[in-house]
Short mmCIF file of C-alpha atoms in Angstrom, two decimals:
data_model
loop_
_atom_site.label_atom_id
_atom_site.label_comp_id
_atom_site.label_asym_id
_atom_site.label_seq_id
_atom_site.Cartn_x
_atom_site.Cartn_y
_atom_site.Cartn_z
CA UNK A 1 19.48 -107.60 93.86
CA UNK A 2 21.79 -110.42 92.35
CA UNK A 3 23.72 -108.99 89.34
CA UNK A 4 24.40 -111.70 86.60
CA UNK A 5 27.16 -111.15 83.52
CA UNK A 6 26.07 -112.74 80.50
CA UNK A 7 29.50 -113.74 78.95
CA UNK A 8 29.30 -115.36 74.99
CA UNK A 9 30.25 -114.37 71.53
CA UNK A 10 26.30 -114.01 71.10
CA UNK A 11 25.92 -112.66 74.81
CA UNK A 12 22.97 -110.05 73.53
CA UNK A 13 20.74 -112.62 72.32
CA UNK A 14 20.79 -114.42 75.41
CA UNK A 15 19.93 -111.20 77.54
CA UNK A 16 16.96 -110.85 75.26
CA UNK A 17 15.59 -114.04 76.08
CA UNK A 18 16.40 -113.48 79.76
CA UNK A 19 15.10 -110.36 79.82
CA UNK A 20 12.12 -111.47 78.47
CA UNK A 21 11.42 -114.07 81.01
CA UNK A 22 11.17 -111.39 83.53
CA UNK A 23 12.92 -113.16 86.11
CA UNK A 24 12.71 -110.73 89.60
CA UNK A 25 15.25 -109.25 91.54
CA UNK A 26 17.63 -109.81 88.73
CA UNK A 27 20.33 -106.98 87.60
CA UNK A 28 21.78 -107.95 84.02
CA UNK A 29 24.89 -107.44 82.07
CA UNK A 30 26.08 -108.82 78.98
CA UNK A 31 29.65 -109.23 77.43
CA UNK A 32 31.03 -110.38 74.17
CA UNK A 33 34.11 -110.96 75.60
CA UNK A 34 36.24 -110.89 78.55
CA UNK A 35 37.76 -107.54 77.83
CA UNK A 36 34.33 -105.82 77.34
CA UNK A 37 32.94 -107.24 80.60
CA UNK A 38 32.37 -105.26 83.75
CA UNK A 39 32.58 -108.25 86.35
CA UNK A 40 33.64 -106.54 89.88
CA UNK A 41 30.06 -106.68 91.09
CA UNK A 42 28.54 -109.78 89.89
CA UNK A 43 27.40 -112.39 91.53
CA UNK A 44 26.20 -114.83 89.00
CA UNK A 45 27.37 -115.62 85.41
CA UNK A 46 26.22 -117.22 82.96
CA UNK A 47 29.02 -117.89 79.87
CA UNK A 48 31.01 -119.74 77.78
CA UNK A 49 33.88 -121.99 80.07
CA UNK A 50 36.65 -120.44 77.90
CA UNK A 51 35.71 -116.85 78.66
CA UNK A 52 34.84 -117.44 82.30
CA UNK A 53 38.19 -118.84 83.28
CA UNK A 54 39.72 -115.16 82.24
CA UNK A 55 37.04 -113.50 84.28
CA UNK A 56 37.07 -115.64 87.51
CA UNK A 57 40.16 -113.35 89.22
CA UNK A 58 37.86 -110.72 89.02
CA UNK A 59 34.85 -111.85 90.77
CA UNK A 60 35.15 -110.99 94.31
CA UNK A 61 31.18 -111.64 95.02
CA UNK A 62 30.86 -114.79 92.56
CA UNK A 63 28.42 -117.48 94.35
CA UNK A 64 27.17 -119.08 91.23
CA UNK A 65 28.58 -119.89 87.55
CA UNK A 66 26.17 -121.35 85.04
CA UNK A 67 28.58 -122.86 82.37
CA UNK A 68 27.08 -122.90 78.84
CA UNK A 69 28.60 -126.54 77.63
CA UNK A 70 28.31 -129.83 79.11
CA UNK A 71 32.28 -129.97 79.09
CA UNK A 72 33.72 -127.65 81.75
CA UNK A 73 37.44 -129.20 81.70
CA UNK A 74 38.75 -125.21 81.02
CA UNK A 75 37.27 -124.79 84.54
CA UNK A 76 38.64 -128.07 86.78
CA UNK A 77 42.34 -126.32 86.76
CA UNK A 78 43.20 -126.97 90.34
CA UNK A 79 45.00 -123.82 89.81
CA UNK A 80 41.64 -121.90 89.39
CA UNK A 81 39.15 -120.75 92.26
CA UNK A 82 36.57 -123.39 93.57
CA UNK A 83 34.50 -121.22 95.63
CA UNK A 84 31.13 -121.31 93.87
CA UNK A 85 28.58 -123.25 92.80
CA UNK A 86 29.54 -124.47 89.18
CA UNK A 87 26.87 -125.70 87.24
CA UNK A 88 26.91 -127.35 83.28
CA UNK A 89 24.56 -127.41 80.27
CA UNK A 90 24.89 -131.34 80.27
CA UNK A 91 20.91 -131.96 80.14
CA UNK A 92 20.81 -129.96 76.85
CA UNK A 93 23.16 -132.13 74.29
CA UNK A 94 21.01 -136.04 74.82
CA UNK A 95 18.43 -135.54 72.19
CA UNK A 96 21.24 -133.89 69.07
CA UNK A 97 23.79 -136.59 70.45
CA UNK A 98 21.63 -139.56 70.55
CA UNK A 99 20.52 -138.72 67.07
CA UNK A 100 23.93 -138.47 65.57
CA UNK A 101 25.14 -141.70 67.25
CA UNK A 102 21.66 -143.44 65.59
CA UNK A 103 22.28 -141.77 62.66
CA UNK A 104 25.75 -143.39 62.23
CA UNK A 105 24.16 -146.80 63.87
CA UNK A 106 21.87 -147.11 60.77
CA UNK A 107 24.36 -145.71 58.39
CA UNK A 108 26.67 -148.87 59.21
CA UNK A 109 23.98 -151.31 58.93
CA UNK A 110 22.09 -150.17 55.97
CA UNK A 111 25.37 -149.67 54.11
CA UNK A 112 24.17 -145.81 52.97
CA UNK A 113 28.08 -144.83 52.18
CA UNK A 114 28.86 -148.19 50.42
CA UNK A 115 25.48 -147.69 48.06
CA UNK A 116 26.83 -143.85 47.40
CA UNK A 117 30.03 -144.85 46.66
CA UNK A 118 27.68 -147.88 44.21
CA UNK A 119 25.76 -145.01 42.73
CA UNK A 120 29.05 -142.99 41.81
CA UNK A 121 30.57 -145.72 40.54
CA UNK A 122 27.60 -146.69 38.32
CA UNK A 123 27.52 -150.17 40.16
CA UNK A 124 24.62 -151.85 41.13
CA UNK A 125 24.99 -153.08 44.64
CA UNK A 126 22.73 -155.45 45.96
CA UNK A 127 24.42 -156.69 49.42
CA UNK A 128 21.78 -156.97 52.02
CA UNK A 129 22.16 -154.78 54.78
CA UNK A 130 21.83 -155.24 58.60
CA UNK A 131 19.13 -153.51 61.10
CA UNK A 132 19.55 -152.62 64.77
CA UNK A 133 17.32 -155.08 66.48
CA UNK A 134 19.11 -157.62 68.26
CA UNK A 135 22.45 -156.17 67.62
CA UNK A 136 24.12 -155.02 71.12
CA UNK A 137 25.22 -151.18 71.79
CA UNK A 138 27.99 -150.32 74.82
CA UNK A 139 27.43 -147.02 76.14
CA UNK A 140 30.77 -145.46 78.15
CA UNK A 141 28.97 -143.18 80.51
CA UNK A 142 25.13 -143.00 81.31
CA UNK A 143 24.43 -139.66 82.42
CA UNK A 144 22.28 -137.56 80.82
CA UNK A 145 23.72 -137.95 77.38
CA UNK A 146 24.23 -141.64 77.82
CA UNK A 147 20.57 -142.28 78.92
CA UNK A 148 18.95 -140.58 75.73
CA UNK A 149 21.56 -142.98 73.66
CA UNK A 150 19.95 -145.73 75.18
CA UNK A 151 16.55 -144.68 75.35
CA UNK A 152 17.14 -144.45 71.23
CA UNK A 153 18.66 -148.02 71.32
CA UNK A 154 16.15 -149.42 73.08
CA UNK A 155 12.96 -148.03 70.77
CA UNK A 156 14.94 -150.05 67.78
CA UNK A 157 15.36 -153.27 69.72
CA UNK A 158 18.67 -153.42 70.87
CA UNK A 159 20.83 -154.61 73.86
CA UNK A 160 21.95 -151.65 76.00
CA UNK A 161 24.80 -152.30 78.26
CA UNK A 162 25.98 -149.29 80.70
CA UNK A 163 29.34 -148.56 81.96
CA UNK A 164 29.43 -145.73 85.10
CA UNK A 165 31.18 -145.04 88.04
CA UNK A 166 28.60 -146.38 90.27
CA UNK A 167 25.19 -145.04 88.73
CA UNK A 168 22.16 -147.39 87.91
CA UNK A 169 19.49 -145.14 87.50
CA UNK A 170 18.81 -145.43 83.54
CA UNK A 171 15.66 -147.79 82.93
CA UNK A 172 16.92 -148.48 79.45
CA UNK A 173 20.07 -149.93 80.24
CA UNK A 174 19.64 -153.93 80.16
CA UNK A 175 22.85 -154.57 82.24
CA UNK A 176 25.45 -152.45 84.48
CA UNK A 177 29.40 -152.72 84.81
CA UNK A 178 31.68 -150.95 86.72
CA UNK A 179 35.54 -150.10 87.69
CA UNK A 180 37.49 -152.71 86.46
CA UNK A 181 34.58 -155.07 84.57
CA UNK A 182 35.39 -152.71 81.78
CA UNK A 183 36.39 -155.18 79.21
CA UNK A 184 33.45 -157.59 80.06
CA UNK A 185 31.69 -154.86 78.88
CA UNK A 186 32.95 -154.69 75.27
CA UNK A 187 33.29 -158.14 75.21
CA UNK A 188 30.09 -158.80 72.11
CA UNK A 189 29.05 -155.54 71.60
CA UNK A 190 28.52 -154.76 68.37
CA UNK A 191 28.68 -151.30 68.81
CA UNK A 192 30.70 -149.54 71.62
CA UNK A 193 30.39 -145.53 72.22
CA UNK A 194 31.61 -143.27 74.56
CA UNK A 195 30.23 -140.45 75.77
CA UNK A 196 32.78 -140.24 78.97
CA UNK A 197 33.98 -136.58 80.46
CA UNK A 198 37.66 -135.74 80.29
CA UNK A 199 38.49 -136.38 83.97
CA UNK A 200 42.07 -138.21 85.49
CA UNK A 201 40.03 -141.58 85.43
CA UNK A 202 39.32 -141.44 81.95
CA UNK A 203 42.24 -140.69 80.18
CA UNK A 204 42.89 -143.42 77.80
CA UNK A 205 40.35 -145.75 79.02
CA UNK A 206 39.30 -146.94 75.84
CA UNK A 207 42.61 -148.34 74.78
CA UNK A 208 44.33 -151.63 72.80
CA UNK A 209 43.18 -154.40 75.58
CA UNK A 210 39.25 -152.78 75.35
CA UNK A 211 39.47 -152.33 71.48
CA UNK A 212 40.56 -156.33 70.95
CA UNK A 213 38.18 -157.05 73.43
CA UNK A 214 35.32 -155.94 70.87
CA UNK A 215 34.40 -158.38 68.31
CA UNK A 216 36.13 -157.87 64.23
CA UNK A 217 32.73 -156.34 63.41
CA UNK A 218 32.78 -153.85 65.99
CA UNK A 219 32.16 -150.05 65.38
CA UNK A 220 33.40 -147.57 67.76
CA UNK A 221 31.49 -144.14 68.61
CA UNK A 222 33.35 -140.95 70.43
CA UNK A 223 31.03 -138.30 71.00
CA UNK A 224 32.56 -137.74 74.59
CA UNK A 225 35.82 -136.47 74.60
CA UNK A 226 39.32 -137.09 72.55
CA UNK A 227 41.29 -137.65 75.62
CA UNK A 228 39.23 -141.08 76.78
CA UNK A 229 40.47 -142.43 73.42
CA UNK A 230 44.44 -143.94 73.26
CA UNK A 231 44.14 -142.48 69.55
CA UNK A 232 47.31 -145.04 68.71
CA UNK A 233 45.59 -148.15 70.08
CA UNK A 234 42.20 -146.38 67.84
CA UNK A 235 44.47 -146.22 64.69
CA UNK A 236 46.33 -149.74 64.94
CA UNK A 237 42.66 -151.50 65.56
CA UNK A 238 41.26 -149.53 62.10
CA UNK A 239 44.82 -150.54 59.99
CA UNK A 240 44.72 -154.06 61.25
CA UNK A 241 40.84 -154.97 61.18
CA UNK A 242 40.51 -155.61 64.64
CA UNK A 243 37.51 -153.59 64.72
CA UNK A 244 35.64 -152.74 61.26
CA UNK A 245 34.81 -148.68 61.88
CA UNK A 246 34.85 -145.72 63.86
CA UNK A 247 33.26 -142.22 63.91
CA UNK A 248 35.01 -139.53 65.57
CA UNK A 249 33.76 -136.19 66.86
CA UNK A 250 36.49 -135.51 69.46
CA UNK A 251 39.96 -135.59 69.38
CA UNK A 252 43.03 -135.15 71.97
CA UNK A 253 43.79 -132.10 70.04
CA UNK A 254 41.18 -129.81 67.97
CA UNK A 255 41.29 -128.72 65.39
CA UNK A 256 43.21 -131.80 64.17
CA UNK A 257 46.52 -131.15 62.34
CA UNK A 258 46.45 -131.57 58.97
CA UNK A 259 49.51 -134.30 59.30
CA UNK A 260 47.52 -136.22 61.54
CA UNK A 261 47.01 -140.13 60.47
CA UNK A 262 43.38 -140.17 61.21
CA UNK A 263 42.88 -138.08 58.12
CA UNK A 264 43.70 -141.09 56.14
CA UNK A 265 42.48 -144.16 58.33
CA UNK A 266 41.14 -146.99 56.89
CA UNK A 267 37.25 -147.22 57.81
CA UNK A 268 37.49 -144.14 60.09
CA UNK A 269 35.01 -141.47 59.59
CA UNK A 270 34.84 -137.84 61.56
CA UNK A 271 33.31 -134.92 62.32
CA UNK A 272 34.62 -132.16 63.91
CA UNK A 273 33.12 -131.26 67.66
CA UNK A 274 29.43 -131.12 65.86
CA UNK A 275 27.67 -133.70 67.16
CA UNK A 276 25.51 -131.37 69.14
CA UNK A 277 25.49 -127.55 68.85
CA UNK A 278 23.88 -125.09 71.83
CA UNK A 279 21.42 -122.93 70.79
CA UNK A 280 20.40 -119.86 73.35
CA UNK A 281 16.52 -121.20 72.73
CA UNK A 282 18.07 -124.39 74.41
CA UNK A 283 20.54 -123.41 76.87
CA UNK A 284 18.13 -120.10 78.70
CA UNK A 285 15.47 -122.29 79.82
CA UNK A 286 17.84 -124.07 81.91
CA UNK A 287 19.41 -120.38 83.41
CA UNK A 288 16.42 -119.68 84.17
CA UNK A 289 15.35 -122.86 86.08
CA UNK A 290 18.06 -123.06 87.72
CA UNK A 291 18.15 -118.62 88.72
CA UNK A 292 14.63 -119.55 89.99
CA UNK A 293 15.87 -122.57 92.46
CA UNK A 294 18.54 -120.11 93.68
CA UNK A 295 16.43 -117.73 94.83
CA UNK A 296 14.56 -120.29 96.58
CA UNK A 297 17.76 -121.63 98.09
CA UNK A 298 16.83 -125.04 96.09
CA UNK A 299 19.26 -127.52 95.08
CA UNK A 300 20.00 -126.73 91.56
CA UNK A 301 20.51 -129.05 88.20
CA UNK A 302 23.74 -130.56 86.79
CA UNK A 303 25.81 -129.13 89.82
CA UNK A 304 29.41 -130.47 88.47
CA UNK A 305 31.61 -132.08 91.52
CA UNK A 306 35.33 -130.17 91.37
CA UNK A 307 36.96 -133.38 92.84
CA UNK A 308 35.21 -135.46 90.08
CA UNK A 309 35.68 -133.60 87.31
CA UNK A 310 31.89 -133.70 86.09
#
């Protein structure tokens, strides 16, 4: 009977909804922490990245890890063990991230912080604002995340352009570019947002040549992660006007230090690693999809490549 460790701050509420699935031939433990987890026997877990990485010494009969996050970078150490199956969350996050990235779309063009700021000010502000139809949207990375982003796009009329390793599988995307047709990319697009993995290749993709590349009345999107961005590059475009905005939910380093300059950046706004939040109603029904195609000795979902990083 396959024994699987349940390893989260909130590991109990995930056993209950395991438990009540009633999945067969399945032993369960549950852990709020590394310390309090009994892991010598199991042979499946199910966790948060941070907390598996302590555990993985001590799982002699691991054959399959079900990460909790899309983002498994605490796990690509080449340091660390690579003999399992590693699978991610990453078909969880589309619908929460598309919606904050449209959110912030039709917060730029219908001018909702300038007409607060009116309001506050007592000023009545009649400047017409823009809409989304027509306008063109860049989307770094068109996995799972990506594809809901432009599935959004799409249902208000815009352009969707794709950049991916190879990929062309998203209907919604109007036009593909790869490897080194990067900049032909952001060349017209009036909005540009990343959604890349933190991998070698990415590291400071989007950087001062792609940022000039984008038109003055650009707006930039990071909901991927802080280390595809050459913050520097980010911060000169924002002082200078080279691009006109940016929204931020990852940074190279979180929390961001207080001292940091993108506290005070012209045109820059952020949130802080929100832009989609698990829930254990979201993340169990893919456990348990996936528990089910291992027992069958199915190919499972979002298996995450140890060379590629994703």
């Amino acid at each position: 009977m396959p024994r699987l460790l349940i390893l989260a701050e909130d590991a109990h509420e995930f056993r209950q909804l395991i438990e009540a699935a009633h999945l067969p031939e399945l032993e369960i433990a549950a852990a709020s922490s590394p310390a309090e987890a009994l892991a010598e026997d199991s042979e499946i877990v199910f966790g948060e990245a941070r907390f598996i990485r302590e555990v993985l010494p001590k799982l002699p009969k691991l054959r399959w890890v079900q990460s909790m996050s899309a983002g498994i970078e605490r796990l690509m150490d080449p340091a660390l063990r690579r003999d399992y199956v590693l699978t991610n969350a990453r078909g969880v996050f589309g619908a929460q991230m598309s919606e904050y990235v449209i959110g912030y779309l039709l917060a730029h063009e219908r001018r909702i912080f300038e007409r607060y700021h009116a309001q506050r000010e007592l000023r009545w502000d009649r400047h017409p604002g823009g809409r989304l139809r027509g306008k063109t949207i860049g989307i770094m990375g068109v996995g799972s995340i990506g594809a809901e982003i432009a599935a959004s796009a799409k249902h208000f009329g815009m352009t969707v352009r794709g950049y991916t390793r190879s990929s062309e599988t998203c209907p919604d995307v109007d036009a593909y570019y790869h490897g080194g047709a990067l900049l032909d990319l952001t060349r017209g697009c009036d909005y540009l947002v990343s959604v890349l993995p933190n991998t070698a290749d990415t590291r400071h993709v989007v950087d001062a040549a792609v940022l000039a590349a984008l038109p003055p009345h650009a707006v930039f999107i990071n909901v991927g992660r802080g280390s595809a961005v050459d913050e520097a590059a980010l911060l000169d475009a924002l002082e200078t006007n080279k691009i006109a905005s940016a929204v931020l939910d990852v940074f190279q380093q979180e929390p961001l230090p207080e001292d940091h300059p993108f506290w005070t950046a012209p045109n820059l706004r952020m949130t802080f690693h929100t832009s989609a939040v698990s829930t254990t109603e979201d993340l169990v029904p893919v456990f348990i999809e996936n528990y089910k195609r291992y027992l069958r000795g199915e190919k499972m979902m979002y298996i995450v490549d140890f060379e590629r990083g994703y």
